[in-house]
mmCIF file with all atom_site columns, C-alpha atoms in Angstrom:
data_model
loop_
_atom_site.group_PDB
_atom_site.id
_atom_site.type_symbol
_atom_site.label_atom_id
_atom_site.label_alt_id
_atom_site.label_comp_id
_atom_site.label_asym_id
_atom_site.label_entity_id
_atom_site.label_seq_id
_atom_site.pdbx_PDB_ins_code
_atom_site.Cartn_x
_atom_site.Cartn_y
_atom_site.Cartn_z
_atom_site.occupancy
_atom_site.B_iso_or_equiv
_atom_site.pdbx_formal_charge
_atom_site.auth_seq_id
_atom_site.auth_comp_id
_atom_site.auth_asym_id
_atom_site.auth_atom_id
_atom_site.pdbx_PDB_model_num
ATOM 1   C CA . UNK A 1 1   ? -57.555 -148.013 38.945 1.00 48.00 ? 178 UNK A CA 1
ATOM 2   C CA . UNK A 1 2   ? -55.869 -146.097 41.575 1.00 53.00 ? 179 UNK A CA 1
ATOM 3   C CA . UNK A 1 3   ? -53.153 -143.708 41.131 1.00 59.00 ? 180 UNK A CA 1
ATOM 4   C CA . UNK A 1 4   ? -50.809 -143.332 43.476 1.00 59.00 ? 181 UNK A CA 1
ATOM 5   C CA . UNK A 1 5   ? -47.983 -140.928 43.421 1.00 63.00 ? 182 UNK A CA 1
ATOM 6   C CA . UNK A 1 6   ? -45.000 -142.885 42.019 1.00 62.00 ? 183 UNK A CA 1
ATOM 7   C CA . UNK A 1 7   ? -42.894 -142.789 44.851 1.00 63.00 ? 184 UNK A CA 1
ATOM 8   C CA . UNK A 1 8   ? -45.823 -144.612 46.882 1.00 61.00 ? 185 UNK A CA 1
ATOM 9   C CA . UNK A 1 9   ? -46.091 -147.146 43.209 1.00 58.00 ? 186 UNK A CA 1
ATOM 10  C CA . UNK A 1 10  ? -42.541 -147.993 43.587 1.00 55.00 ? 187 UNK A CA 1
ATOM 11  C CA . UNK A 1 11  ? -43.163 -148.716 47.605 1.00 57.00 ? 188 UNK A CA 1
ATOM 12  C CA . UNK A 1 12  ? -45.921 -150.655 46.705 1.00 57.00 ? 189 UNK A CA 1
ATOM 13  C CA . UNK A 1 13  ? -44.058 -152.907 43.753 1.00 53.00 ? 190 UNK A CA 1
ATOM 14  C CA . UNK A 1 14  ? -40.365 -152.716 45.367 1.00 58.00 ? 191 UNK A CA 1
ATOM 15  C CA . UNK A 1 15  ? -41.196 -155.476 47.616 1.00 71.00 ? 192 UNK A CA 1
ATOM 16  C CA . UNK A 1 16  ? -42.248 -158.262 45.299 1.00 83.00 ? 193 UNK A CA 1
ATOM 17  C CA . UNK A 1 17  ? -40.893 -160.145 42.210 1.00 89.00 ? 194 UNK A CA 1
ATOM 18  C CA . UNK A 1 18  ? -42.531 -160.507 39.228 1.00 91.00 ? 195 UNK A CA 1
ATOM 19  C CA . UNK A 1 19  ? -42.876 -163.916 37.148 1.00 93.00 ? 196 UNK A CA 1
ATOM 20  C CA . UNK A 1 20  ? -40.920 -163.505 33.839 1.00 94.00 ? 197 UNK A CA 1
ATOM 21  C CA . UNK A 1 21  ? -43.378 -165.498 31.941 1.00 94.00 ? 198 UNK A CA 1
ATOM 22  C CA . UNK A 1 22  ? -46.469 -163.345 32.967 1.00 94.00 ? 199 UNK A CA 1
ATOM 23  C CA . UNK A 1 23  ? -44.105 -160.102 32.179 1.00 94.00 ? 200 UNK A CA 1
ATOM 24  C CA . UNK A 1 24  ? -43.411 -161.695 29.198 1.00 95.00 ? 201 UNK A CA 1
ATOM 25  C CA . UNK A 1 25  ? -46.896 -162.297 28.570 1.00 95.00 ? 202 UNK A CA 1
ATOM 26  C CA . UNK A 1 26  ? -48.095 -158.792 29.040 1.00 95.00 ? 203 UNK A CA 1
ATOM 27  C CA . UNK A 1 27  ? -45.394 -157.499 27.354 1.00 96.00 ? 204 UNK A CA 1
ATOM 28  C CA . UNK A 1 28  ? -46.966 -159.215 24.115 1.00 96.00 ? 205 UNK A CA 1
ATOM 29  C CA . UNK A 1 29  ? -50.402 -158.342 24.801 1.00 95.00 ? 206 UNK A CA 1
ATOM 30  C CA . UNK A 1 30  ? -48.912 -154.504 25.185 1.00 96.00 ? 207 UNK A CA 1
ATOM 31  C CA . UNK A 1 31  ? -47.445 -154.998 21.638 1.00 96.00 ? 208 UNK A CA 1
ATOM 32  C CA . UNK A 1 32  ? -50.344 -156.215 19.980 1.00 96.00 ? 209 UNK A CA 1
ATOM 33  C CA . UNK A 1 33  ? -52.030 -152.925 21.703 1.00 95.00 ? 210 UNK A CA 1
ATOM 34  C CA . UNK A 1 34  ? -49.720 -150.877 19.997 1.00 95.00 ? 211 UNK A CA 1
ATOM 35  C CA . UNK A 1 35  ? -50.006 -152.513 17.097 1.00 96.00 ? 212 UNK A CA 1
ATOM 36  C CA . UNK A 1 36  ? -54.027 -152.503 17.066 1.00 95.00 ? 213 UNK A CA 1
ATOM 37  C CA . UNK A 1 37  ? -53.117 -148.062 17.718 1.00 95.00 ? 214 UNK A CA 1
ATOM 38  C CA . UNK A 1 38  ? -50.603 -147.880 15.106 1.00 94.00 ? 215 UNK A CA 1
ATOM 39  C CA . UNK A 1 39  ? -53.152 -149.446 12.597 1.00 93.00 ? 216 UNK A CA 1
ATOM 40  C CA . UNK A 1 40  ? -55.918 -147.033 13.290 1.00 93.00 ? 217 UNK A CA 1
ATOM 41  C CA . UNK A 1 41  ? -53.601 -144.329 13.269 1.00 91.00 ? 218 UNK A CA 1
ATOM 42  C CA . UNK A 1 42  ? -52.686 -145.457 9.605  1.00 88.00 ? 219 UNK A CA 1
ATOM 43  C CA . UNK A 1 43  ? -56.435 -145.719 8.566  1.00 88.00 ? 220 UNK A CA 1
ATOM 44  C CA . UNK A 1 44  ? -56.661 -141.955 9.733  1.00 88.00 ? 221 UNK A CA 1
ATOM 45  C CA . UNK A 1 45  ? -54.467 -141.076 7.636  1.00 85.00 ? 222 UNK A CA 1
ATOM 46  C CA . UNK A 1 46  ? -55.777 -142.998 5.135  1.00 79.00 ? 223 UNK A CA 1
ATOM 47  C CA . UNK A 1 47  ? -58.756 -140.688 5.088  1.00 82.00 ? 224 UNK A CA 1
ATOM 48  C CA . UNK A 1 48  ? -57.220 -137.913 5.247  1.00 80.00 ? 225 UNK A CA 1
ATOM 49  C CA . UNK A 1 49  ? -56.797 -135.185 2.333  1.00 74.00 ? 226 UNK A CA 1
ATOM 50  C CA . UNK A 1 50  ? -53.226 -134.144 1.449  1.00 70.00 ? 227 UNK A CA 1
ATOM 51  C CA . UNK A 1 51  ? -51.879 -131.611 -0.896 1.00 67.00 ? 228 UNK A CA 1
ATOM 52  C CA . UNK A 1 52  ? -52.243 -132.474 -4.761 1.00 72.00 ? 229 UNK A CA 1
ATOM 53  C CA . UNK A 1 53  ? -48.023 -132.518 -5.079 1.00 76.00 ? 230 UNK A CA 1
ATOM 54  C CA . UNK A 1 54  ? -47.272 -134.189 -1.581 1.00 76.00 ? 231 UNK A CA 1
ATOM 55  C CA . UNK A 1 55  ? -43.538 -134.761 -1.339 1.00 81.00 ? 232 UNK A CA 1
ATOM 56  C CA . UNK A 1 56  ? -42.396 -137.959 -1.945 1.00 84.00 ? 233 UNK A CA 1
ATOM 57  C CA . UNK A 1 57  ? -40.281 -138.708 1.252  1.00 85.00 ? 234 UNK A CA 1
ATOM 58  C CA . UNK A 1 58  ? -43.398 -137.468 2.891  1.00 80.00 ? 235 UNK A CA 1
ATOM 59  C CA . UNK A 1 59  ? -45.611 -140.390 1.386  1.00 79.00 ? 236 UNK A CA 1
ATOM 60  C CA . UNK A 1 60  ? -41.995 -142.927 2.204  1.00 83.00 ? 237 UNK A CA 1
ATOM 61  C CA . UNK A 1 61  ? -42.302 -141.750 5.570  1.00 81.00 ? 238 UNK A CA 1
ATOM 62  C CA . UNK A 1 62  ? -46.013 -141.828 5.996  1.00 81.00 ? 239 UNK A CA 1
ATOM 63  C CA . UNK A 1 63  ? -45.534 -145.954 4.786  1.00 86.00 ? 240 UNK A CA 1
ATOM 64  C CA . UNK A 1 64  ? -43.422 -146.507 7.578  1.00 90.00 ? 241 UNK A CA 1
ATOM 65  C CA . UNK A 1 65  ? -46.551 -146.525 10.182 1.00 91.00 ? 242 UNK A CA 1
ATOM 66  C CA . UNK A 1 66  ? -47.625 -149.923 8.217  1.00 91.00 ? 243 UNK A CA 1
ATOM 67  C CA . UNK A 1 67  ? -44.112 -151.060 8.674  1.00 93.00 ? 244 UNK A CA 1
ATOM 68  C CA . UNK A 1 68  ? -44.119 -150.129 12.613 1.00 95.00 ? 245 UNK A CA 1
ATOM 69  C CA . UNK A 1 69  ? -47.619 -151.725 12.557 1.00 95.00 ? 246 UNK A CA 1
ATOM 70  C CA . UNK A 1 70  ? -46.188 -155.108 11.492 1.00 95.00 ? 247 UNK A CA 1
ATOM 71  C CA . UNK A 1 71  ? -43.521 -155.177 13.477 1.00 97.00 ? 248 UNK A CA 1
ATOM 72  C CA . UNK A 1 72  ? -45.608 -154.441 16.558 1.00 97.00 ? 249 UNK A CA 1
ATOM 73  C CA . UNK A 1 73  ? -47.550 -157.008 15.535 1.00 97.00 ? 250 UNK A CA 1
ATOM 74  C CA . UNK A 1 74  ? -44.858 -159.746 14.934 1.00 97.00 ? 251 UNK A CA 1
ATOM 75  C CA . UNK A 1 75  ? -43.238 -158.428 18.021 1.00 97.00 ? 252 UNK A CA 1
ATOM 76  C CA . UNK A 1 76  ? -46.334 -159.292 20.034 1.00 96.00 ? 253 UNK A CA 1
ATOM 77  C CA . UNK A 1 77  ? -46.720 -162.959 18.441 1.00 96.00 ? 254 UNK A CA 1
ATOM 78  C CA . UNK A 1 78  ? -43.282 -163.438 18.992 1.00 97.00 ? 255 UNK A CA 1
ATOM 79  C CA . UNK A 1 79  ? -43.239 -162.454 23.155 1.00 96.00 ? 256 UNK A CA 1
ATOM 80  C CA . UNK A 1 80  ? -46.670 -164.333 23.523 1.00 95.00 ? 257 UNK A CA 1
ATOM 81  C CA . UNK A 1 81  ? -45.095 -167.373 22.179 1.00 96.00 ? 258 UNK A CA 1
ATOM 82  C CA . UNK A 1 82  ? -41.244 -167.026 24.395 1.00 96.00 ? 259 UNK A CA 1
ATOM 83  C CA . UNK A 1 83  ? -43.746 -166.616 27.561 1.00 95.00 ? 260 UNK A CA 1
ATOM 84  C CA . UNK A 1 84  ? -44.943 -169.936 26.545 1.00 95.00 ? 261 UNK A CA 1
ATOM 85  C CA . UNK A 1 85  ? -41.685 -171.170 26.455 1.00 95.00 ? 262 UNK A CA 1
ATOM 86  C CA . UNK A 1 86  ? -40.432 -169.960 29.899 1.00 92.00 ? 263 UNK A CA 1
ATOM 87  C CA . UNK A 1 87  ? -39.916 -171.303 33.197 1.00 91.00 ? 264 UNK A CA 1
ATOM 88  C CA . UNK A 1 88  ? -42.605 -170.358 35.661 1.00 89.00 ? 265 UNK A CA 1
ATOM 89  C CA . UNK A 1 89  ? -40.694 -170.099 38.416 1.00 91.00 ? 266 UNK A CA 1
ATOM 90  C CA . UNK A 1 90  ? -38.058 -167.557 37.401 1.00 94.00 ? 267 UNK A CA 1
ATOM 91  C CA . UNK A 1 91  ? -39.017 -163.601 38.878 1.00 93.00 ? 268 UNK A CA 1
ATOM 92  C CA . UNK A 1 92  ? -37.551 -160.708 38.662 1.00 92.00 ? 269 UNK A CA 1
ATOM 93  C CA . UNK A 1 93  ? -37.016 -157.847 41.003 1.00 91.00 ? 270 UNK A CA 1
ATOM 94  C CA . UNK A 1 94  ? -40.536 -155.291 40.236 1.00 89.00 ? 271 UNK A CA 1
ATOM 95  C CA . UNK A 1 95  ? -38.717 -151.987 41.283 1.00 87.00 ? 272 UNK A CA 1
ATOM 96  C CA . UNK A 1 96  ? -35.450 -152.041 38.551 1.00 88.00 ? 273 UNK A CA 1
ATOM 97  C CA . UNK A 1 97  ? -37.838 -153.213 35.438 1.00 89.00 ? 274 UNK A CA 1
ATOM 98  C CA . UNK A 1 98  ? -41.010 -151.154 36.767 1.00 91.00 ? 275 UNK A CA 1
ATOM 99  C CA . UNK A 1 99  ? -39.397 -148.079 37.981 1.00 91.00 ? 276 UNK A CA 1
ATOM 100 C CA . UNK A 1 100 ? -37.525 -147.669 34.242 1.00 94.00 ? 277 UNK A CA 1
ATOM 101 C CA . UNK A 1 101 ? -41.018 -146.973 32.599 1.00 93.00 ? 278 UNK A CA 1
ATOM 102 C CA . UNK A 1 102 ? -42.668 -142.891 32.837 1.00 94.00 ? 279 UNK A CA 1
ATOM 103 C CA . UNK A 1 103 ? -45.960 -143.969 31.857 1.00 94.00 ? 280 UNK A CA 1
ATOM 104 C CA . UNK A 1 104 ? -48.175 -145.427 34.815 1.00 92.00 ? 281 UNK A CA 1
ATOM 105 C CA . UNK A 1 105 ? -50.553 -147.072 32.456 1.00 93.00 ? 282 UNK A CA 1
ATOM 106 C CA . UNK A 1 106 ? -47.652 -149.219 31.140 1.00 94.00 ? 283 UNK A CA 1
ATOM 107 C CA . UNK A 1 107 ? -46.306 -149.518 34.322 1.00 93.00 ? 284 UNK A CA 1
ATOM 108 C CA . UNK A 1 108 ? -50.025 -151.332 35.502 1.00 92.00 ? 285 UNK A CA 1
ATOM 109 C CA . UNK A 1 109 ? -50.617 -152.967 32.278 1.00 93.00 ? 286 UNK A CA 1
ATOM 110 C CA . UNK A 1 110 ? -46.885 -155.223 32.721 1.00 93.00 ? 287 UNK A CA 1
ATOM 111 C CA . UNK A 1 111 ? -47.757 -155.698 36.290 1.00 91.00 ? 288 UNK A CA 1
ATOM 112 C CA . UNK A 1 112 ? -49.465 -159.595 36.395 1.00 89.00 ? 289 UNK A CA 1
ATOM 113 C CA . UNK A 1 113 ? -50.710 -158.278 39.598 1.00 86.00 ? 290 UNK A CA 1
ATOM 114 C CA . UNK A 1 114 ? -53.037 -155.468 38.141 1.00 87.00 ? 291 UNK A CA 1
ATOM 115 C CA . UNK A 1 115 ? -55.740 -155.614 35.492 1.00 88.00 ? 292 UNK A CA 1
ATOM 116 C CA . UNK A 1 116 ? -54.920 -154.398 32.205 1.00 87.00 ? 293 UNK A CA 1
ATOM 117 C CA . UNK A 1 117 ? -56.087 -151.762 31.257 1.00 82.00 ? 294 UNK A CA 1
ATOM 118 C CA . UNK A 1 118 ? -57.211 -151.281 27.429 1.00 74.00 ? 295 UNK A CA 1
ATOM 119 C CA . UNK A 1 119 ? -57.388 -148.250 25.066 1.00 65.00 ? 296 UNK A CA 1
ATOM 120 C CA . UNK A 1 120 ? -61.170 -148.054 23.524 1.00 61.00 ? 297 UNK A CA 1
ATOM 121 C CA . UNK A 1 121 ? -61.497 -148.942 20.079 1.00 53.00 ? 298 UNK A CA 1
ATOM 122 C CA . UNK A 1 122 ? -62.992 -146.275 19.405 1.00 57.00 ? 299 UNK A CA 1
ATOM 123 C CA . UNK A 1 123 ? -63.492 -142.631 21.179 1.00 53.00 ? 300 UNK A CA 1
ATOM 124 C CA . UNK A 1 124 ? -66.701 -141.396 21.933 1.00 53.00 ? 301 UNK A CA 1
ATOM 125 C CA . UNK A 1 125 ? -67.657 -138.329 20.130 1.00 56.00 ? 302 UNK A CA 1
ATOM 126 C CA . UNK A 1 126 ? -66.089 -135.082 21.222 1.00 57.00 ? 303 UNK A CA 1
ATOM 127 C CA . UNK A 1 127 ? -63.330 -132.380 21.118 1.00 60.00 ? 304 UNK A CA 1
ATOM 128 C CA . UNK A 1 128 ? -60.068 -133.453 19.793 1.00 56.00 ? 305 UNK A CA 1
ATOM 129 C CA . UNK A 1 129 ? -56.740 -132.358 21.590 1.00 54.00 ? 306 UNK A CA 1
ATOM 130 C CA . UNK A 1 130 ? -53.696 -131.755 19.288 1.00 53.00 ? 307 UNK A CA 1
ATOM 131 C CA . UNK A 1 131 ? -50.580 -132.071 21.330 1.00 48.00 ? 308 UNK A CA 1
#
């Protein structure tokens, strides 16, 4: 992949539409991306040791992940199917959706133009960054 400053991105996608079905398309593979994240991210968890008296509202909140998981997931079944169900010959102007989004990875993976790119299933071994 190639990254290019985003004022030279946004020259490169500002003059070309984008088909709303394919958008909507990657849209719903994005989701079930996030949703495939959001589940590992609850399995670490999972496997993790907390304090013998962990708050309550801490273990609520902690649930919620499986709640954002399923709605990522349902999310993603649900765009998948409405790109199905569109027109293929509506587009949309690239540079006011594209041009909305910070992350450049997101940006390419909703582009039908570019390959997607996917987050490994699993990291090699090696040091961990908190943020």
């Amino acid at each position: 992949m190639i990254n290019l400053p985003h004022d030279l991105m946004a020259q490169a996608i500002e003059r070309r539409d984008l088909p709303l079905d394919a958008l909507a398309a990657r849209v719903g593979d994005e989701l079930d991306t996030l949703a495939r994240l959001s589940a590992e991210v609850q399995r670490a968890l999972s496997m993790c040791h907390f304090a013998e008296h962990t708050d309550i509202e801490a273990i609520r909140g902690l649930q919620g992940i499986d709640r954002i998981t399923q709605a990522l997931e349902d999310l993603g079944r649900l765009m998948a199917a409405v790109s199905t169900e569109m027109p293929q010959d509506v587009k949309l102007h690239a540079v006011p959706l594209l041009s909305r989004l910070r992350l450049h990875e997101l940006v390419n993976n909703l582009d039908p133009e570019q390959a997607r790119h996917t987050a490994p299933v699993e990291e090699e071994v090696g040091d961990i960054q908190w943020f």
